[in-house]
Amino acid sequence: MPSPVPVTRILRRDLGVKLGACSSPLTRCVGGSRLRVPASAFPGDTARRLWSSAVNWRELQGLEPIGSGGFGLVFKARYFGETVAVKRVKCAKNKLASRQSFWAELNSAHLRHKNLVRVIAATTHSPTDEVMDDSIGTIIMEFAGSLNLQQVIYGDAEPLHVDQCVRYSADIACALQHLHAHNVVHLDLKPANVLVSKDGVCKLADFGCSMKIDLSRDAASRLHEIGGTYTHRAPELLKGEEVTALVDIYSFGITLWQLLTREPPYAGDRQHVLYAVVAYNLRPDLARDVWTRSARGRWLKELVSRCWSAEPGLRPTASQLVTELSTAVNSF
């Protein structure tokens, strides 16, 4: 899990430290970043990095609240003349979890992919000289749209055709493939964390539960505290077993089921659902017309079943999902 000790405890704020993907802010990557902001914005080599650990507050204008979550507020704003999303991570009751969430958000900051929400800048610095006790940090990201997949599934009266569901799923699989190739596990994949752009492209967002898996270590990566959403949580996480990229594939299976049925995956008491998922292999209902009335539906049923298999080794990898879903999309 991310370290609760922020890098600014040992370094001057807004110094411009080059941070790579890490589960701890104390893990630094000296080089490899290239920020895509105007070269005149910051001195030195900052403008050549993928993202900046400094925010030019004078260029951040017109903040408009657009959402809130367990660890902060999200605003729409203008940064160097472009529309961006700004996430302010606040200090919740669990201060350790708040700090972990902020640093986990940066696990994907060095990555660039059309199906991942891009991080532009992040800092623990306040825009004023006053100490903001309830603020952990600020993250500036690309504005990928105000619509998420949760709203598409449950709030849109328009029909959601199978071919569109498969295209959305292919986008999500591409995002996971890129994440997993860089040893980052999202750990909270669900419709609400998938943004849908005005062009209908899905972008995976909200990395506050993510984890960097260090494959160079012999010790298994395990979560000390389970985050994420219980309806999408893989059974091996509930049993305290090793964290692998395949936990995201389980969540993908639940998400694909939601896309195709447009119903919530479970009903009933949370603890009963969690127990049944582990002890009785409980999964959402596959006895629906959508799974049986066509060859495509039967193929999707088989795919979903493999994704949420109780045995992680039986689940497809993200790369395998991309191949299968791309083939399906091209066959439409």
mmCIF file of N, CA and C in Angstrom, residues 59-66 73-88 117-121 139-146:
data_model
loop_
_atom_site.group_PDB
_atom_site.id
_atom_site.type_symbol
_atom_site.label_atom_id
_atom_site.label_comp_id
_atom_site.label_asym_id
_atom_site.label_seq_id
_atom_site.Cartn_x
_atom_site.Cartn_y
_atom_site.Cartn_z
ATOM 1 N N GLU A 59 -2.306 29.854 -13.573
ATOM 2 C CA GLU A 59 -2.893 29.382 -14.826
ATOM 3 C C GLU A 59 -4.136 28.526 -14.614
ATOM 4 N N LEU A 60 -4.472 28.246 -13.347
ATOM 5 C CA LEU A 60 -5.640 27.419 -13.020
ATOM 6 C C LEU A 60 -6.810 28.350 -12.735
ATOM 7 N N GLN A 61 -7.788 28.368 -13.617
ATOM 8 C CA GLN A 61 -8.857 29.358 -13.542
ATOM 9 C C GLN A 61 -10.237 28.726 -13.717
ATOM 10 N N GLY A 62 -11.231 29.415 -13.174
ATOM 11 C CA GLY A 62 -12.627 29.051 -13.397
ATOM 12 C C GLY A 62 -13.042 27.707 -12.839
ATOM 13 N N LEU A 63 -12.646 27.393 -11.605
ATOM 14 C CA LEU A 63 -13.012 26.113 -11.010
ATOM 15 C C LEU A 63 -14.525 25.993 -10.821
ATOM 16 N N GLU A 64 -15.073 24.919 -11.336
ATOM 17 C CA GLU A 64 -16.509 24.650 -11.258
ATOM 18 C C GLU A 64 -16.724 23.243 -10.681
ATOM 19 N N PRO A 65 -17.343 23.112 -9.496
ATOM 20 C CA PRO A 65 -17.542 21.781 -8.899
ATOM 21 C C PRO A 65 -18.380 20.889 -9.803
ATOM 22 N N ILE A 66 -17.905 19.663 -10.026
ATOM 23 C CA ILE A 66 -18.662 18.720 -10.864
ATOM 24 C C ILE A 66 -18.867 17.362 -10.200
ATOM 25 N N LEU A 73 -12.921 16.249 -3.796
ATOM 26 C CA LEU A 73 -13.820 16.972 -4.677
ATOM 27 C C LEU A 73 -13.210 17.056 -6.069
ATOM 28 N N VAL A 74 -14.056 17.092 -7.080
ATOM 29 C CA VAL A 74 -13.596 17.198 -8.465
ATOM 30 C C VAL A 74 -14.183 18.467 -9.073
ATOM 31 N N PHE A 75 -13.325 19.220 -9.770
ATOM 32 C CA PHE A 75 -13.735 20.461 -10.401
ATOM 33 C C PHE A 75 -13.410 20.420 -11.889
ATOM 34 N N LYS A 76 -14.148 21.197 -12.651
ATOM 35 C CA LYS A 76 -13.811 21.468 -14.034
ATOM 36 C C LYS A 76 -13.179 22.854 -14.061
ATOM 37 N N ALA A 77 -12.070 23.003 -14.811
ATOM 38 C CA ALA A 77 -11.363 24.282 -14.803
ATOM 39 C C ALA A 77 -10.622 24.472 -16.113
ATOM 40 N N ARG A 78 -9.905 25.594 -16.205
ATOM 41 C CA ARG A 78 -9.044 25.885 -17.351
ATOM 42 C C ARG A 78 -7.605 25.957 -16.852
ATOM 43 N N TYR A 79 -6.697 25.294 -17.549
ATOM 44 C CA TYR A 79 -5.282 25.291 -17.183
ATOM 45 C C TYR A 79 -4.472 25.526 -18.452
ATOM 46 N N PHE A 80 -3.751 26.623 -18.492
ATOM 47 C CA PHE A 80 -3.049 27.039 -19.706
ATOM 48 C C PHE A 80 -4.003 27.074 -20.901
ATOM 49 N N GLY A 81 -5.235 27.530 -20.639
ATOM 50 C CA GLY A 81 -6.202 27.721 -21.702
ATOM 51 C C GLY A 81 -6.942 26.474 -22.129
ATOM 52 N N GLU A 82 -6.654 25.328 -21.512
ATOM 53 C CA GLU A 82 -7.327 24.088 -21.877
ATOM 54 C C GLU A 82 -8.221 23.610 -20.738
ATOM 55 N N THR A 83 -9.321 22.940 -21.100
ATOM 56 C CA THR A 83 -10.238 22.407 -20.094
ATOM 57 C C THR A 83 -9.609 21.194 -19.407
ATOM 58 N N VAL A 84 -9.640 21.187 -18.076
ATOM 59 C CA VAL A 84 -9.061 20.096 -17.297
ATOM 60 C C VAL A 84 -10.008 19.711 -16.164
ATOM 61 N N ALA A 85 -9.721 18.585 -15.550
ATOM 62 C CA ALA A 85 -10.402 18.171 -14.322
ATOM 63 C C ALA A 85 -9.406 18.312 -13.175
ATOM 64 N N VAL A 86 -9.873 18.844 -12.068
ATOM 65 C CA VAL A 86 -9.015 19.068 -10.903
ATOM 66 C C VAL A 86 -9.578 18.284 -9.727
ATOM 67 N N LYS A 87 -8.772 17.415 -9.174
ATOM 68 C CA LYS A 87 -9.202 16.627 -8.013
ATOM 69 C C LYS A 87 -8.450 17.108 -6.782
ATOM 70 N N ARG A 88 -9.201 17.549 -5.819
ATOM 71 C CA ARG A 88 -8.609 17.973 -4.550
ATOM 72 C C ARG A 88 -8.865 16.886 -3.516
ATOM 73 N N VAL A 117 -7.224 8.161 -18.328
ATOM 74 C CA VAL A 117 -7.278 9.593 -18.050
ATOM 75 C C VAL A 117 -5.868 10.071 -17.715
ATOM 76 N N ARG A 118 -5.392 11.071 -18.429
ATOM 77 C CA ARG A 118 -4.002 11.530 -18.320
ATOM 78 C C ARG A 118 -3.818 12.495 -17.159
ATOM 79 N N VAL A 119 -2.781 12.263 -16.366
ATOM 80 C CA VAL A 119 -2.403 13.191 -15.298
ATOM 81 C C VAL A 119 -1.499 14.270 -15.886
ATOM 82 N N ILE A 120 -1.820 15.519 -15.594
ATOM 83 C CA ILE A 120 -1.036 16.652 -16.094
ATOM 84 C C ILE A 120 -0.083 17.173 -15.025
ATOM 85 N N ALA A 121 -0.591 17.315 -13.818
ATOM 86 C CA ALA A 121 0.233 17.819 -12.722
ATOM 87 C C ALA A 121 -0.370 17.384 -11.397
ATOM 88 N N ILE A 139 -4.598 17.213 -7.827
ATOM 89 C CA ILE A 139 -4.200 16.531 -9.057
ATOM 90 C C ILE A 139 -4.952 17.165 -10.224
ATOM 91 N N ILE A 140 -4.213 17.567 -11.251
ATOM 92 C CA ILE A 140 -4.814 18.118 -12.464
ATOM 93 C C ILE A 140 -4.746 17.057 -13.554
ATOM 94 N N MET A 141 -5.894 16.764 -14.163
ATOM 95 C CA MET A 141 -5.984 15.712 -15.173
ATOM 96 C C MET A 141 -6.678 16.245 -16.416
ATOM 97 N N GLU A 142 -6.555 15.499 -17.500
ATOM 98 C CA GLU A 142 -7.315 15.856 -18.688
ATOM 99 C C GLU A 142 -8.812 15.762 -18.373
ATOM 100 N N PHE A 143 -9.583 16.598 -19.004
ATOM 101 C CA PHE A 143 -11.035 16.524 -18.836
ATOM 102 C C PHE A 143 -11.573 15.568 -19.902
ATOM 103 N N ALA A 144 -11.980 14.389 -19.464
ATOM 104 C CA ALA A 144 -12.415 13.347 -20.396
ATOM 105 C C ALA A 144 -13.918 13.338 -20.608
ATOM 106 N N GLY A 145 -14.615 14.298 -20.020
ATOM 107 C CA GLY A 145 -16.063 14.355 -20.149
ATOM 108 C C GLY A 145 -16.733 14.243 -18.803
ATOM 109 N N SER A 146 -17.992 14.601 -18.751
ATOM 110 C CA SER A 146 -18.745 14.585 -17.492
ATOM 111 C C SER A 146 -19.655 13.366 -17.371
#
